[in-house]
Amino acid sequence: MDTPSLRGSWWRSRARIISGRIGVGSLYLVALAILVGLGAGLAAVAFRWLIVGATQLFSGTTDFAASQGHPANHWVPWLGPAFVILSPAVGGLVYGPLVHRFAREARGHSVPEVMYAVARKGGRIKGRVAVVKAVASALTIGSGGRNTALRSTSGHSLIASST
């Protein structure tokens, strides 16, 4: 019968053999890189889905540019082309209270927040901040707002995924 220490050494020896065959220094780092890549890919797909959903909610189509000529929203057809102006305003009015209520530290751009977290908090940002920032940014982009929200979301998600 194998003891736990012998089983552990068997796995380590197999990992060394596989690492040598594929020319990689550490199989652990390769596995970690694969996991981080899969997580980032899934997060990108989820974020894109959030943006499409928010665009569908605000414009009635999956793409704001899909309406040619007279842009009209089937939710509020009486607005006519004015919804193009009002939609980003409504998105901003939703964004502010959402961030203020659920993640106050998510305000602003991500660079100062990430630098502060690295310098003062050991590189940790709450996962809640990343989720709220992603949802709020998707609402902003989906309502026709500026896409600068994407910069701040990517910084928060990167740090939050490592914690």
PDB file of C-alpha atoms in Angstrom:
ATOM      1  CA  MET A   1       0.000   0.000   0.000  1.00  0.00           C
ATOM      2  CA  ASP A   2       1.313   3.453  -0.926  1.00  0.00           C
ATOM      3  CA  THR A   3       1.771   6.026   1.773  1.00  0.00           C
ATOM      4  CA  PRO A   4       0.618   9.609   1.072  1.00  0.00           C
ATOM      5  CA  SER A   5       4.211  10.778   0.713  1.00  0.00           C
ATOM      6  CA  LEU A   6       4.944   8.124  -1.917  1.00  0.00           C
ATOM      7  CA  ARG A   7       1.822   9.040  -3.890  1.00  0.00           C
ATOM      8  CA  GLY A   8       2.838  12.717  -3.798  1.00  0.00           C
ATOM      9  CA  SER A   9       6.318  11.925  -5.033  1.00  0.00           C
ATOM     10  CA  TRP A  10       4.839   9.791  -7.829  1.00  0.00           C
ATOM     11  CA  TRP A  11       2.814  12.812  -9.035  1.00  0.00           C
ATOM     12  CA  ARG A  12       5.836  15.088  -8.791  1.00  0.00           C
ATOM     13  CA  SER A  13       7.975  12.670 -10.783  1.00  0.00           C
ATOM     14  CA  ARG A  14       5.284  12.375 -13.487  1.00  0.00           C
ATOM     15  CA  ALA A  15       4.983  16.170 -13.621  1.00  0.00           C
ATOM     16  CA  ARG A  16       8.757  16.467 -14.088  1.00  0.00           C
ATOM     17  CA  ILE A  17       8.703  13.898 -16.894  1.00  0.00           C
ATOM     18  CA  ILE A  18       5.828  15.654 -18.688  1.00  0.00           C
ATOM     19  CA  SER A  19       7.456  19.074 -18.178  1.00  0.00           C
ATOM     20  CA  GLY A  20      10.696  17.783 -19.666  1.00  0.00           C
ATOM     21  CA  ARG A  21       8.946  16.282 -22.673  1.00  0.00           C
ATOM     22  CA  ILE A  22       7.020  19.424 -23.587  1.00  0.00           C
ATOM     23  CA  GLY A  23       9.918  21.739 -22.768  1.00  0.00           C
ATOM     24  CA  VAL A  24       8.224  23.655 -19.977  1.00  0.00           C
ATOM     25  CA  GLY A  25       9.965  24.592 -16.752  1.00  0.00           C
ATOM     26  CA  SER A  26       6.956  24.310 -14.492  1.00  0.00           C
ATOM     27  CA  LEU A  27       3.790  22.403 -15.228  1.00  0.00           C
ATOM     28  CA  TYR A  28       2.116  24.241 -12.351  1.00  0.00           C
ATOM     29  CA  LEU A  29       2.619  27.590 -14.092  1.00  0.00           C
ATOM     30  CA  VAL A  30       1.270  26.190 -17.351  1.00  0.00           C
ATOM     31  CA  ALA A  31      -1.857  24.906 -15.585  1.00  0.00           C
ATOM     32  CA  LEU A  32      -2.276  28.248 -13.823  1.00  0.00           C
ATOM     33  CA  ALA A  33      -1.904  30.130 -17.114  1.00  0.00           C
ATOM     34  CA  ILE A  34      -4.533  27.906 -18.737  1.00  0.00           C
ATOM     35  CA  LEU A  35      -6.952  28.523 -15.861  1.00  0.00           C
ATOM     36  CA  VAL A  36      -6.397  32.300 -15.971  1.00  0.00           C
ATOM     37  CA  GLY A  37      -6.867  32.299 -19.755  1.00  0.00           C
ATOM     38  CA  LEU A  38     -10.095  30.320 -19.507  1.00  0.00           C
ATOM     39  CA  GLY A  39     -11.387  32.633 -16.785  1.00  0.00           C
ATOM     40  CA  ALA A  40     -10.543  35.742 -18.790  1.00  0.00           C
ATOM     41  CA  GLY A  41     -12.165  34.302 -21.911  1.00  0.00           C
ATOM     42  CA  LEU A  42     -15.350  33.412 -20.054  1.00  0.00           C
ATOM     43  CA  ALA A  43     -15.407  36.868 -18.444  1.00  0.00           C
ATOM     44  CA  ALA A  44     -15.069  38.505 -21.883  1.00  0.00           C
ATOM     45  CA  VAL A  45     -17.938  36.425 -23.272  1.00  0.00           C
ATOM     46  CA  ALA A  46     -20.104  37.250 -20.237  1.00  0.00           C
ATOM     47  CA  PHE A  47     -19.278  40.961 -20.544  1.00  0.00           C
ATOM     48  CA  ARG A  48     -20.161  40.943 -24.242  1.00  0.00           C
ATOM     49  CA  TRP A  49     -23.446  39.196 -23.379  1.00  0.00           C
ATOM     50  CA  LEU A  50     -24.180  41.913 -20.787  1.00  0.00           C
ATOM     51  CA  ILE A  51     -23.542  44.647 -23.365  1.00  0.00           C
ATOM     52  CA  VAL A  52     -25.800  43.008 -25.966  1.00  0.00           C
ATOM     53  CA  GLY A  53     -28.521  42.553 -23.340  1.00  0.00           C
ATOM     54  CA  ALA A  54     -28.281  46.190 -22.243  1.00  0.00           C
ATOM     55  CA  THR A  55     -28.314  47.356 -25.870  1.00  0.00           C
ATOM     56  CA  GLN A  56     -31.398  45.222 -26.498  1.00  0.00           C
ATOM     57  CA  LEU A  57     -33.048  46.726 -23.432  1.00  0.00           C
ATOM     58  CA  PHE A  58     -32.289  50.342 -24.343  1.00  0.00           C
ATOM     59  CA  SER A  59     -32.565  50.319 -28.138  1.00  0.00           C
ATOM     60  CA  GLY A  60     -34.823  47.387 -28.958  1.00  0.00           C
ATOM     61  CA  THR A  61     -32.142  45.873 -31.214  1.00  0.00           C
ATOM     62  CA  THR A  62     -28.881  44.099 -30.554  1.00  0.00           C
ATOM     63  CA  ASP A  63     -26.971  46.905 -32.273  1.00  0.00           C
ATOM     64  CA  PHE A  64     -27.562  50.646 -31.946  1.00  0.00           C
ATOM     65  CA  ALA A  65     -26.310  51.180 -35.482  1.00  0.00           C
ATOM     66  CA  ALA A  66     -28.784  48.634 -36.879  1.00  0.00           C
ATOM     67  CA  SER A  67     -31.516  51.223 -37.356  1.00  0.00           C
ATOM     68  CA  GLN A  68     -30.987  53.066 -40.624  1.00  0.00           C
ATOM     69  CA  GLY A  69     -32.383  56.497 -41.314  1.00  0.00           C
ATOM     70  CA  HIS A  70     -35.102  57.120 -38.729  1.00  0.00           C
ATOM     71  CA  PRO A  71     -33.968  55.489 -35.485  1.00  0.00           C
ATOM     72  CA  ALA A  72     -36.976  54.438 -33.464  1.00  0.00           C
ATOM     73  CA  ASN A  73     -37.234  52.277 -30.430  1.00  0.00           C
ATOM     74  CA  HIS A  74     -40.105  49.830 -30.344  1.00  0.00           C
ATOM     75  CA  TRP A  75     -40.348  50.284 -26.547  1.00  0.00           C
ATOM     76  CA  VAL A  76     -41.073  53.998 -26.874  1.00  0.00           C
ATOM     77  CA  PRO A  77     -41.935  54.699 -30.533  1.00  0.00           C
ATOM     78  CA  TRP A  78     -43.407  58.114 -29.699  1.00  0.00           C
ATOM     79  CA  LEU A  79     -39.888  59.374 -28.875  1.00  0.00           C
ATOM     80  CA  GLY A  80     -38.733  58.874 -32.453  1.00  0.00           C
ATOM     81  CA  PRO A  81     -35.076  59.842 -32.929  1.00  0.00           C
ATOM     82  CA  ALA A  82     -34.953  61.546 -29.513  1.00  0.00           C
ATOM     83  CA  PHE A  83     -34.301  58.197 -27.858  1.00  0.00           C
ATOM     84  CA  VAL A  84     -30.743  58.385 -29.224  1.00  0.00           C
ATOM     85  CA  ILE A  85     -30.187  61.383 -26.942  1.00  0.00           C
ATOM     86  CA  LEU A  86     -32.255  60.185 -23.986  1.00  0.00           C
ATOM     87  CA  SER A  87     -30.954  56.611 -23.866  1.00  0.00           C
ATOM     88  CA  PRO A  88     -27.384  57.485 -22.744  1.00  0.00           C
ATOM     89  CA  ALA A  89     -28.839  59.897 -20.189  1.00  0.00           C
ATOM     90  CA  VAL A  90     -31.010  57.152 -18.723  1.00  0.00           C
ATOM     91  CA  GLY A  91     -28.004  54.807 -18.734  1.00  0.00           C
ATOM     92  CA  GLY A  92     -26.016  57.372 -16.782  1.00  0.00           C
ATOM     93  CA  LEU A  93     -28.863  57.865 -14.341  1.00  0.00           C
ATOM     94  CA  VAL A  94     -28.877  54.112 -13.674  1.00  0.00           C
ATOM     95  CA  TYR A  95     -25.066  53.894 -13.483  1.00  0.00           C
ATOM     96  CA  GLY A  96     -24.634  56.505 -10.749  1.00  0.00           C
ATOM     97  CA  PRO A  97     -26.946  55.044  -8.082  1.00  0.00           C
ATOM     98  CA  LEU A  98     -25.872  51.485  -8.931  1.00  0.00           C
ATOM     99  CA  VAL A  99     -22.210  52.213  -8.282  1.00  0.00           C
ATOM    100  CA  HIS A 100     -22.949  54.493  -5.324  1.00  0.00           C
ATOM    101  CA  ARG A 101     -25.150  51.905  -3.600  1.00  0.00           C
ATOM    102  CA  PHE A 102     -23.258  48.668  -4.215  1.00  0.00           C
ATOM    103  CA  ALA A 103     -19.592  49.560  -4.807  1.00  0.00           C
ATOM    104  CA  ARG A 104     -18.536  53.069  -3.836  1.00  0.00           C
ATOM    105  CA  GLU A 105     -14.885  52.224  -4.391  1.00  0.00           C
ATOM    106  CA  ALA A 106     -15.672  51.504  -8.067  1.00  0.00           C
ATOM    107  CA  ARG A 107     -16.153  55.175  -8.933  1.00  0.00           C
ATOM    108  CA  GLY A 108     -13.847  56.736 -11.496  1.00  0.00           C
ATOM    109  CA  HIS A 109     -11.272  55.078 -13.713  1.00  0.00           C
ATOM    110  CA  SER A 110      -9.527  51.921 -12.650  1.00  0.00           C
ATOM    111  CA  VAL A 111      -5.895  53.011 -12.816  1.00  0.00           C
ATOM    112  CA  PRO A 112      -5.838  54.961  -9.513  1.00  0.00           C
ATOM    113  CA  GLU A 113      -7.938  52.304  -7.760  1.00  0.00           C
ATOM    114  CA  VAL A 114      -5.699  49.484  -8.957  1.00  0.00           C
ATOM    115  CA  MET A 115      -2.547  51.391  -7.992  1.00  0.00           C
ATOM    116  CA  TYR A 116      -3.991  52.074  -4.536  1.00  0.00           C
ATOM    117  CA  ALA A 117      -4.962  48.429  -4.097  1.00  0.00           C
ATOM    118  CA  VAL A 118      -1.474  47.263  -5.068  1.00  0.00           C
ATOM    119  CA  ALA A 119       0.252  49.802  -2.811  1.00  0.00           C
ATOM    120  CA  ARG A 120      -2.018  49.653   0.242  1.00  0.00           C
ATOM    121  CA  LYS A 121      -4.158  46.517   0.146  1.00  0.00           C
ATOM    122  CA  GLY A 122      -1.780  43.851  -1.099  1.00  0.00           C
ATOM    123  CA  GLY A 123      -3.279  43.994  -4.599  1.00  0.00           C
ATOM    124  CA  ARG A 124      -6.762  43.002  -3.446  1.00  0.00           C
ATOM    125  CA  ILE A 125      -9.988  44.464  -4.802  1.00  0.00           C
ATOM    126  CA  LYS A 126     -13.330  43.031  -3.714  1.00  0.00           C
ATOM    127  CA  GLY A 127     -14.988  40.742  -6.252  1.00  0.00           C
ATOM    128  CA  ARG A 128     -18.237  42.647  -5.707  1.00  0.00           C
ATOM    129  CA  VAL A 129     -16.570  45.765  -7.115  1.00  0.00           C
ATOM    130  CA  ALA A 130     -15.614  43.932 -10.311  1.00  0.00           C
ATOM    131  CA  VAL A 131     -19.127  42.541 -10.774  1.00  0.00           C
ATOM    132  CA  VAL A 132     -20.861  45.875 -10.112  1.00  0.00           C
ATOM    133  CA  LYS A 133     -18.396  47.681 -12.367  1.00  0.00           C
ATOM    134  CA  ALA A 134     -18.964  45.153 -15.164  1.00  0.00           C
ATOM    135  CA  VAL A 135     -22.753  45.427 -14.938  1.00  0.00           C
ATOM    136  CA  ALA A 136     -22.650  49.225 -14.687  1.00  0.00           C
ATOM    137  CA  SER A 137     -20.224  49.495 -17.603  1.00  0.00           C
ATOM    138  CA  ALA A 138     -22.361  47.181 -19.738  1.00  0.00           C
ATOM    139  CA  LEU A 139     -25.385  49.367 -18.970  1.00  0.00           C
ATOM    140  CA  THR A 140     -23.431  52.481 -19.924  1.00  0.00           C
ATOM    141  CA  ILE A 141     -22.135  51.026 -23.171  1.00  0.00           C
ATOM    142  CA  GLY A 142     -25.444  49.330 -23.990  1.00  0.00           C
ATOM    143  CA  SER A 143     -27.388  52.553 -23.515  1.00  0.00           C
ATOM    144  CA  GLY A 144     -25.197  54.286 -26.071  1.00  0.00           C
ATOM    145  CA  GLY A 145     -22.769  55.859 -23.628  1.00  0.00           C
ATOM    146  CA  ARG A 146     -19.030  56.140 -24.037  1.00  0.00           C
ATOM    147  CA  ASN A 147     -16.906  53.023 -24.063  1.00  0.00           C
ATOM    148  CA  THR A 148     -14.294  54.442 -21.676  1.00  0.00           C
ATOM    149  CA  ALA A 149     -16.072  52.394 -19.012  1.00  0.00           C
ATOM    150  CA  LEU A 150     -14.393  49.368 -20.577  1.00  0.00           C
ATOM    151  CA  ARG A 151     -10.950  50.474 -19.370  1.00  0.00           C
ATOM    152  CA  SER A 152     -12.052  50.666 -15.781  1.00  0.00           C
ATOM    153  CA  THR A 153     -13.843  47.329 -15.904  1.00  0.00           C
ATOM    154  CA  SER A 154     -10.847  45.463 -17.274  1.00  0.00           C
ATOM    155  CA  GLY A 155      -8.569  46.752 -14.525  1.00  0.00           C
ATOM    156  CA  HIS A 156     -10.960  45.817 -11.743  1.00  0.00           C
ATOM    157  CA  SER A 157     -11.686  42.401 -13.243  1.00  0.00           C
ATOM    158  CA  LEU A 158      -8.006  41.599 -13.642  1.00  0.00           C
ATOM    159  CA  ILE A 159      -7.228  42.326 -10.012  1.00  0.00           C
ATOM    160  CA  ALA A 160     -10.427  40.753  -8.654  1.00  0.00           C
ATOM    161  CA  SER A 161      -9.858  37.546 -10.610  1.00  0.00           C
ATOM    162  CA  SER A 162      -6.503  37.082  -8.927  1.00  0.00           C
ATOM    163  CA  THR A 163      -7.955  37.383  -5.418  1.00  0.00           C
TER     164      THR A 163
END
